[in-house]
Coordinates of C-alpha atoms and ligand atoms in Angstrom, one line a residue:
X1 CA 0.0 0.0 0.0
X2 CA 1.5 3.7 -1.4
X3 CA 0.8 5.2 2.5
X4 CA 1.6 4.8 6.1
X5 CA 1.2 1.7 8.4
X6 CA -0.5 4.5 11.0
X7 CA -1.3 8.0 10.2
X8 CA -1.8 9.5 13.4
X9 CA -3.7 13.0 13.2
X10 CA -2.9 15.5 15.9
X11 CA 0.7 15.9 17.6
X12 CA 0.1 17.3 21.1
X13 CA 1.2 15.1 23.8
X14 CA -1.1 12.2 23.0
X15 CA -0.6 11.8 19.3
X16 CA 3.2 12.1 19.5
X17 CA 3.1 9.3 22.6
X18 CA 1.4 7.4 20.2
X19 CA 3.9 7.7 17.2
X20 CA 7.2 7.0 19.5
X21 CA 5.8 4.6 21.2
X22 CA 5.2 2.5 17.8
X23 CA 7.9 3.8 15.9
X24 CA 10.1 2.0 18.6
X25 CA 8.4 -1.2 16.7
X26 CA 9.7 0.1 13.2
X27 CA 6.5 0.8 12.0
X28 CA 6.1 3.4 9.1
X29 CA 4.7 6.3 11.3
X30 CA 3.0 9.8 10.2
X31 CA 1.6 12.5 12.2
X32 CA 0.0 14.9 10.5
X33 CA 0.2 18.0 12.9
X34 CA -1.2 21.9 11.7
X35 CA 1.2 24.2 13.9
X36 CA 4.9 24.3 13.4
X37 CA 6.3 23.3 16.9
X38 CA 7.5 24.9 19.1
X39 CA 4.3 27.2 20.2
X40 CA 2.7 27.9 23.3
X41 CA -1.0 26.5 24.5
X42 CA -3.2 27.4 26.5
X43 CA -3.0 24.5 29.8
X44 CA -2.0 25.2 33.3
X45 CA 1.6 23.2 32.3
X46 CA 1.4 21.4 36.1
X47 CA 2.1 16.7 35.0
X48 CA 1.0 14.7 37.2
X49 CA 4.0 12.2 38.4
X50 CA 2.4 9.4 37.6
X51 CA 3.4 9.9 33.9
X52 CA 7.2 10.3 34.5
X53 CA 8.7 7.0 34.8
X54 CA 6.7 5.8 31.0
X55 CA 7.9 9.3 29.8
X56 CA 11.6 8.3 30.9
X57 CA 11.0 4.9 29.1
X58 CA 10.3 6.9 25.6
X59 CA 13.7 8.9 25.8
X60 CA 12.1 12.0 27.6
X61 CA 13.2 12.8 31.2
X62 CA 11.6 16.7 32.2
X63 CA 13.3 17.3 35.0
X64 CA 16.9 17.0 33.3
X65 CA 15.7 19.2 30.9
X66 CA 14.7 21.8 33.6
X67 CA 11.0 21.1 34.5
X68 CA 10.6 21.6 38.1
X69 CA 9.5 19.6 41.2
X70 CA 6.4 20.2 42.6
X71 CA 5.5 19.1 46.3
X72 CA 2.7 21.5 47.5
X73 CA -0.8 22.2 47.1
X74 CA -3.3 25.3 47.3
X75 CA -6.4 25.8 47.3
X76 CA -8.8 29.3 48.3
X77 CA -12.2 30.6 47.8
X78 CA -12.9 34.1 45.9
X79 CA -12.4 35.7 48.9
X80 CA -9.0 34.1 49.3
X81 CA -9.5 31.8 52.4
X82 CA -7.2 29.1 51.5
X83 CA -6.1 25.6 52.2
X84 CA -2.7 24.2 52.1
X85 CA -2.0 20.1 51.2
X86 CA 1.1 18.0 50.4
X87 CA 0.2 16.3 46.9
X88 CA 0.1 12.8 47.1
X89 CA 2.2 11.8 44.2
X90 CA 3.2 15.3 42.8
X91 CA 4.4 16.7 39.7
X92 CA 6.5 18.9 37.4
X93 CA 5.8 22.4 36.1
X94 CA 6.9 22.5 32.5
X95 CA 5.8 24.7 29.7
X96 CA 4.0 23.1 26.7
X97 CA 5.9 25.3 24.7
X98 CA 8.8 22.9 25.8
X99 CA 7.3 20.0 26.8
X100 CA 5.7 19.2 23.1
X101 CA 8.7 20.0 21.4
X102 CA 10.7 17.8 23.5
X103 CA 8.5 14.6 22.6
X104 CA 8.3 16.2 19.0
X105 CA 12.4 15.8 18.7
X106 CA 12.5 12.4 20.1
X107 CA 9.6 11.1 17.7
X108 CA 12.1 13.0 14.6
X109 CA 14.9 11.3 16.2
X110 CA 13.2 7.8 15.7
X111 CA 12.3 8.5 12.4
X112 CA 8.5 9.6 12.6
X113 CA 7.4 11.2 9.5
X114 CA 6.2 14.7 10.0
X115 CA 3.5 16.6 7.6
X116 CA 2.9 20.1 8.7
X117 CA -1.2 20.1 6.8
X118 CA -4.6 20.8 8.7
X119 CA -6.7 17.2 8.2
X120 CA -9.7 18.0 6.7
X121 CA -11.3 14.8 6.7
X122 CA -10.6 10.6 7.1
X123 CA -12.5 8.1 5.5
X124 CA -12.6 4.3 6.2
X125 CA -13.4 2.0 3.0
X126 CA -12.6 -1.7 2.2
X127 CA -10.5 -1.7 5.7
X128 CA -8.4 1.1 4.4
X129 CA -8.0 5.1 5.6
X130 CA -7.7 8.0 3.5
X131 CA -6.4 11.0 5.3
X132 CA -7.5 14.1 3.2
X133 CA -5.4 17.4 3.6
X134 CA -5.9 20.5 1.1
X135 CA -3.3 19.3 -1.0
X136 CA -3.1 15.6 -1.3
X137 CA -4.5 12.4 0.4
X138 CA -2.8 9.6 2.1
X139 CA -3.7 6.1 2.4
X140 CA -2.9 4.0 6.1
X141 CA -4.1 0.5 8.0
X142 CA -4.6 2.7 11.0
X143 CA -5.6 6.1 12.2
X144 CA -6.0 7.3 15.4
X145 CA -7.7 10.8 16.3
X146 CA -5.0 13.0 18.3
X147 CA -6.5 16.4 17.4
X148 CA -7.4 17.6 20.9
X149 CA -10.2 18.9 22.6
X150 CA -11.9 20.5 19.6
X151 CA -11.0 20.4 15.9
X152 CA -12.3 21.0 12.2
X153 CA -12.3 17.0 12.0
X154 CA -14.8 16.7 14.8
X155 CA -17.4 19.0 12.8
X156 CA -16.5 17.0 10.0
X157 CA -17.4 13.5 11.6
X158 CA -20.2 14.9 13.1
X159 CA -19.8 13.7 16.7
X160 CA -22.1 14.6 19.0
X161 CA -20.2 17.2 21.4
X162 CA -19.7 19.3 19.1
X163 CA -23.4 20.0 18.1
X164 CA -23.7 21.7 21.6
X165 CA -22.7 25.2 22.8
X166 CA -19.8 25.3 25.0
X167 CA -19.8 28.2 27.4
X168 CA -15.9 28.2 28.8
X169 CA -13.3 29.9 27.9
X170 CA -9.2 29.2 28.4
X171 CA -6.5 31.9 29.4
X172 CA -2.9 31.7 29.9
X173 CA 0.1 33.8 30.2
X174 CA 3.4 33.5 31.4
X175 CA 5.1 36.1 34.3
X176 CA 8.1 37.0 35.9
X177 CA 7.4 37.0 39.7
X178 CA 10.2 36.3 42.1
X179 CA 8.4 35.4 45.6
X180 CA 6.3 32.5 43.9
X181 CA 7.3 29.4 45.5
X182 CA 8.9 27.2 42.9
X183 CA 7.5 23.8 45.1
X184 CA 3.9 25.2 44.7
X185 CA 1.1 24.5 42.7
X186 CA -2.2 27.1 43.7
X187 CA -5.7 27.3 42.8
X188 CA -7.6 29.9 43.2
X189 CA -11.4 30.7 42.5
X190 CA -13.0 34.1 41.1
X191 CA -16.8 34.3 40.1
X192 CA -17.6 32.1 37.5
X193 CA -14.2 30.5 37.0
X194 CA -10.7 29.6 38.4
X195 CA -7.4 29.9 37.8
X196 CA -3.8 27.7 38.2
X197 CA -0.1 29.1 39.0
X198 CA 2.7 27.6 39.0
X199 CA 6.5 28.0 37.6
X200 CA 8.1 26.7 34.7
X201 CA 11.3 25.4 33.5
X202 CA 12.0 29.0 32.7
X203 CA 11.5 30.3 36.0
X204 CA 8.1 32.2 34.9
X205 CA 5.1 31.8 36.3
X206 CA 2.3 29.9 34.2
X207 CA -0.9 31.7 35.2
X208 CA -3.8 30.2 33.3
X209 CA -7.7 30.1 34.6
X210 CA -11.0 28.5 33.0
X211 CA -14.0 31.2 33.4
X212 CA -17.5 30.8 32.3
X213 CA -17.7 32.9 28.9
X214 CA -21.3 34.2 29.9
X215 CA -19.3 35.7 32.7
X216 CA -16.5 36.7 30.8
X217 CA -18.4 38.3 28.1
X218 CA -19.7 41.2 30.3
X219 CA -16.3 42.9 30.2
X220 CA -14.3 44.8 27.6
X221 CA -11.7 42.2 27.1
X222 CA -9.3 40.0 29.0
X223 CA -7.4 43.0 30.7
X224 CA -11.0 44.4 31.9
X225 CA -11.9 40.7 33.1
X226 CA -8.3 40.2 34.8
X227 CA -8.8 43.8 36.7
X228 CA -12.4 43.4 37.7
X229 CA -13.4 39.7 38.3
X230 CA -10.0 37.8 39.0
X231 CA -8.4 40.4 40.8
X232 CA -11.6 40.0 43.3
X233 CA -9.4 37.0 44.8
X234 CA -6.6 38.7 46.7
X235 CA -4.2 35.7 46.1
X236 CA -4.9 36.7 42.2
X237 CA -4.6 40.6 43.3
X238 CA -1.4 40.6 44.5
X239 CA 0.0 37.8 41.9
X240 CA -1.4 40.2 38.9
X241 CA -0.3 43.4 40.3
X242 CA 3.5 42.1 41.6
X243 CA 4.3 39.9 38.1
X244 CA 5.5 41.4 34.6
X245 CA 4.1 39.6 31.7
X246 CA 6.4 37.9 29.8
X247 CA 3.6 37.5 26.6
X248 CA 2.8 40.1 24.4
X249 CA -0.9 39.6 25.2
X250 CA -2.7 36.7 26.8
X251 CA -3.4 33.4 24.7
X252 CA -7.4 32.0 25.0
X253 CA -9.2 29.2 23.7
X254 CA -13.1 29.4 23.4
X255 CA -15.9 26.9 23.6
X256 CA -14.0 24.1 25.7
X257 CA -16.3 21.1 26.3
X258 CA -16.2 18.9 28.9
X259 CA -19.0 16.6 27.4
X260 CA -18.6 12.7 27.1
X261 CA -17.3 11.1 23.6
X262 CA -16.0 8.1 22.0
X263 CA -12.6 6.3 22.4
X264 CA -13.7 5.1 18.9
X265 CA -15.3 6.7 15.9
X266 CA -15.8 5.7 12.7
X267 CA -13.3 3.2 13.7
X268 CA -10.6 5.8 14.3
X269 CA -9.4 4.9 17.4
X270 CA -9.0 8.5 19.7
X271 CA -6.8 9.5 22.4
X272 CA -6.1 12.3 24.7
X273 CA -8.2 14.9 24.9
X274 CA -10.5 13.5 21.4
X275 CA -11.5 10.6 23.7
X276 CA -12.9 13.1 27.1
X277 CA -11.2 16.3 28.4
X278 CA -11.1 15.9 32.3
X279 CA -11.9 19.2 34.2
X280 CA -8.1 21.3 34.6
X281 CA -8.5 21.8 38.0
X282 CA -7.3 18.4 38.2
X283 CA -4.3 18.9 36.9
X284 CA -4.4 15.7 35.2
X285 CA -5.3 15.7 31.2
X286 CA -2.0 16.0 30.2
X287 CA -1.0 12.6 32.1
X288 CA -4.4 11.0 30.8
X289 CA -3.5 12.1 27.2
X290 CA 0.0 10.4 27.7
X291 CA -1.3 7.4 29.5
X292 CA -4.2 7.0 26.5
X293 CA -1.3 7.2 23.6
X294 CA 0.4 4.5 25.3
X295 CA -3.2 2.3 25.6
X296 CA -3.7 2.9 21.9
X297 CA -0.4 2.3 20.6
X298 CA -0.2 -1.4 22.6
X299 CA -3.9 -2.2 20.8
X300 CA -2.2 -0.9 18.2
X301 CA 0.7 -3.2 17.8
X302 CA -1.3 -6.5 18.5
X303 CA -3.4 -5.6 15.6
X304 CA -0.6 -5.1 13.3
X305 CA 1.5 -8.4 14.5
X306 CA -1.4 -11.1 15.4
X307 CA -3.3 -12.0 12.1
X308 CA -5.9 -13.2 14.8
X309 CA -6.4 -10.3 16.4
X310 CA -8.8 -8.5 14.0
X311 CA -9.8 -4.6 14.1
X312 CA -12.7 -5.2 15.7
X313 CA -11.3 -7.0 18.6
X314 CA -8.5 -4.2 18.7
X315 CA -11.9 -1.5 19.1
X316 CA -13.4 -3.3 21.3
X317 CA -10.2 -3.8 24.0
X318 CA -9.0 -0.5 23.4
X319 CA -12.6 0.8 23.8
X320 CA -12.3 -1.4 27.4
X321 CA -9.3 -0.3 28.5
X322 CA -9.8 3.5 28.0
X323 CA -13.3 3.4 30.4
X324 CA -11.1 1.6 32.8
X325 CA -8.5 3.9 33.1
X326 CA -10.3 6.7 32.5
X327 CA -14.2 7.0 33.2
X328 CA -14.3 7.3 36.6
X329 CA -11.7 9.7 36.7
X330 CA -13.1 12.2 34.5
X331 CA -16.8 11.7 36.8
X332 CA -14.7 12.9 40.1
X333 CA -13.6 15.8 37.7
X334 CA -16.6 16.6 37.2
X335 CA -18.1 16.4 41.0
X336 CA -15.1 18.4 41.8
X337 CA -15.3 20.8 39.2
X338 CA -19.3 21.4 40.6
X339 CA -18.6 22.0 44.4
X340 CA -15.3 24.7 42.9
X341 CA -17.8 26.7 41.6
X342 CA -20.7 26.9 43.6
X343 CA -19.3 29.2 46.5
X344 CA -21.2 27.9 49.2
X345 CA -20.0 24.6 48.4
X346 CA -16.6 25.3 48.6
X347 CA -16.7 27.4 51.7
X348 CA -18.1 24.8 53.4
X349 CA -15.6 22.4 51.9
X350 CA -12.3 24.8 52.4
X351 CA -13.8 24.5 56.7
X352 CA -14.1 20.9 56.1
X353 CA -10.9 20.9 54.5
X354 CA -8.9 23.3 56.3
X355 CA -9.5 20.4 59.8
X356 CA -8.0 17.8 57.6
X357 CA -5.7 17.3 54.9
X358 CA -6.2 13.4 55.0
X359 CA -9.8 14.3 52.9
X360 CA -8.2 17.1 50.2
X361 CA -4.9 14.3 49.6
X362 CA -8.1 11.3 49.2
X363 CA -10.0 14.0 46.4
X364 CA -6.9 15.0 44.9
X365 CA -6.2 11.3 44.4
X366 CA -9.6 10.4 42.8
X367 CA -8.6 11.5 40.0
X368 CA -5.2 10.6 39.7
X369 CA -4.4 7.3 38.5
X370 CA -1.0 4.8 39.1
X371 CA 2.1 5.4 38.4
X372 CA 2.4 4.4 34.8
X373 CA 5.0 2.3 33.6
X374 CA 6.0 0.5 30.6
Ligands
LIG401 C1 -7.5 25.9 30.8 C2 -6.9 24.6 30.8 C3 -5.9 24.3 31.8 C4 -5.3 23.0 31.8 N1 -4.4 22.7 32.7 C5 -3.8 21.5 32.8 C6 -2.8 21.2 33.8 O1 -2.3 22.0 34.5 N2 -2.3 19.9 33.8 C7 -2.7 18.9 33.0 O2 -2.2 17.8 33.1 N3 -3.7 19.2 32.0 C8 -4.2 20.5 31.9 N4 -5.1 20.7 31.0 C9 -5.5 19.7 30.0 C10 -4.4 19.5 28.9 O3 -4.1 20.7 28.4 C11 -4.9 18.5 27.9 O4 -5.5 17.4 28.4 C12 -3.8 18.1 26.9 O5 -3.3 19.2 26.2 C13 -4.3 17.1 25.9 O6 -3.3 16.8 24.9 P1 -3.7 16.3 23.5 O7 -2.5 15.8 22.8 O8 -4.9 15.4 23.6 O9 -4.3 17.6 22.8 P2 -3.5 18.9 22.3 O10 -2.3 19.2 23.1 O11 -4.6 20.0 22.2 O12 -3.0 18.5 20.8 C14 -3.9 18.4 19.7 C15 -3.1 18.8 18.4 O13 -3.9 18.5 17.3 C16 -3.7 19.5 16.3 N5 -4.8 19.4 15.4 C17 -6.1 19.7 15.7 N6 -6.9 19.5 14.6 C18 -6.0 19.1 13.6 C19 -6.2 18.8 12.2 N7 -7.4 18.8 11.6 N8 -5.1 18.5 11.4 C20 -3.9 18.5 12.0 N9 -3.7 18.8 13.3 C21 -4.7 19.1 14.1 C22 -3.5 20.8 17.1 O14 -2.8 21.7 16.4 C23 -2.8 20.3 18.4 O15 -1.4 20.4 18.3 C24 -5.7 22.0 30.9 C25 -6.7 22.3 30.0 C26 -7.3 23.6 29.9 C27 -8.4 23.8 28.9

């Protein structure tokens, strides 16, 4: 066949687990990806531990290339009452500015084939893919759907999500501030949304917050929004007005759902944030869209070296394995993501709270999963 053996569309952090994970296997491996890396995105840049030691196994180690440690938890209300937790298993701040590129360099380095084009559309006939960009078309056994929380393709397939109106809206800029604690990740709520700080491998700050846009559309523009809603939180206040921004202006992303999809769709098998975006405040997506490139690209290789083991067994495991992994997670996410933001809620969960730190380390790990290894 003139193609790929996998065509994998989508290189974030899921797709591009995906492609060195198999190319390690020699297959003939394609991501088609529609930004040049490196570039910034808009994600609170806090990984879960749990993801480290499969990341070492791929040829990636963050903290050698300057992530940073993170111990420590925050946690306060819009009027800044706040509660303070060790984190169970931890993590490392990292930018996705440098984190994408690294796994983009290792996947060059093992011989991944790279084509910069916007997808506009996959088609599955007679067992065989067509990958459709602008320009040309490309034939593959396999494809699996990397392209993130929200993409042309999804219109395109039609999946349900995307027929529904999304009211959030995603912002995130980099500062220089000094004082804030490099061990430290902190949340903190504003009305109608909440917002994540923590340092970087560069020594900047990440601030980035999730805010309802019915809320956010009131105001002028992102400047207005900063000054008048998040600045009610005085943690927020005094971050905002003791930090420089290191970005021109502010990066957003609109319409974010958090709705339930497929793991497989029109038998493209999806990964990451395709399959189900779990609520940030978690901190956890970007270990869930690792951990998922690793469950596809094992279904992946049994199909490809056991005649017996036939596509539809290989959607039905993978289908299996991802609700496993990843359903109940994503429903704490979602029970947590409800008590942040109603206020009463979480006042009366940050008194709870603030009497034990034995109940914030149990939530915290609800929807965290195991170490993963290889
Ligand atoms: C506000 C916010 C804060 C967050 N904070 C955290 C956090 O602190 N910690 C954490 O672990 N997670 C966090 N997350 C979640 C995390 O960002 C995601 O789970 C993670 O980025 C998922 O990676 P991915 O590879 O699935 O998708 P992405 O990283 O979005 O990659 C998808 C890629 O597909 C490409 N693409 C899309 N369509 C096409 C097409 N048609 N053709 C070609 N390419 C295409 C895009 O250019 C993109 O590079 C946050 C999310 C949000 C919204």
């Amino acid at each position: 066949m003139n193609g790929h053996d996998v065509i994998i569309v989508g290189g974030g952090l899921a797709g591009l687990t995906v492609a060195i994970a198999l190319s390690r296997y020699n297959y003939n491996v394609a991501i088609f990806e529609s930004s040049a890396y490196p570039h910034h995105k808009v994600c609170g840049e806090y990984v879960s531990n749990e993801i480290v030691p499969y990341l070492q196994f791929l040829g990636v180690d963050l903290i050698a290339e300057g992530g940073v440690s993170i111990t420590d938890f925050e946690i306060s209300n819009t009027k800044g009452k706040k509660v303070k937790s060790s984190l169970p298993i931890g993590g490392v701040g990292i930018s996705r500015y440098a984190f994408d590129h690294l796994l983009f360099k290792q996947a060059k380095k093992q011989n991944v084939r790279f084509y910069f084009k916007k997808v506009l559309d996959v088609a599955h006939e007679q067992d065989v893919f067509t990958v459709y960009t602008k320009q040309k078309s490309i034939k593959a056994k396999v494809v699996i759907g990397a392209f993130g929380k929200r993409s042309n393709l999804d219109k395109k397939l039609n999946r349900d999500f995307i027929q529904r109106k999304n009211g959030w809206l995603g912002v995130k800029c980099h500062y220089k501030n000094e004082e804030f604690p490099t061990n430290l990740v902190a949340l903190h709520n504003f009305e109608g949304g909440y917002g994540g700080l923590s340092k970087t491998e560069t020594g900047a700050v990440n601030f980035c917050y999730l805010a309802r846009y019915d809320q956010f559309r009131k105001h002028k523009n992102i400047e207005d929004f900063n000054s008048r809603v998040v600045s009610q939180n005085p943690h927020l206040r005094e971050f905002l007005k003791h930090s420089e921004a290191l970005f021109d202006a502010p990066i957003s992303i609109g319409q974010i759902s958090f709705d339930s999809k497929k793991p497989v769709f029109n038998h493209i098998l999806m990964c990451g944030d395709t399959a189900g975006l779990i609520h940030p405040l978690c901190g956890n997506g970007m270990a869930m869209a690792i951990h998922s490139g690793k469950l596809v690209s094992e279904a992946v290789h049994r199909f490809m070296s056991e005649r017996e083991y036939l596509r539809k067994d290989m959607e039905k495991e993978y289908s299996e394995e991802w609700r496993k992994h990843f359903k109940d997670r994503l429903r704490y996410g979602s029970y947590f993501q409800k008590i942040l933001m109603q206020e009463s809620l979480l006042n009366w969960g940050i008194n709870t709270l603030g009497r034990s730190e034995g109940i914030l380390r149990a939530m915290i790990k609800k929807t965290h999963g195991k170490m993963v290894t290889p």
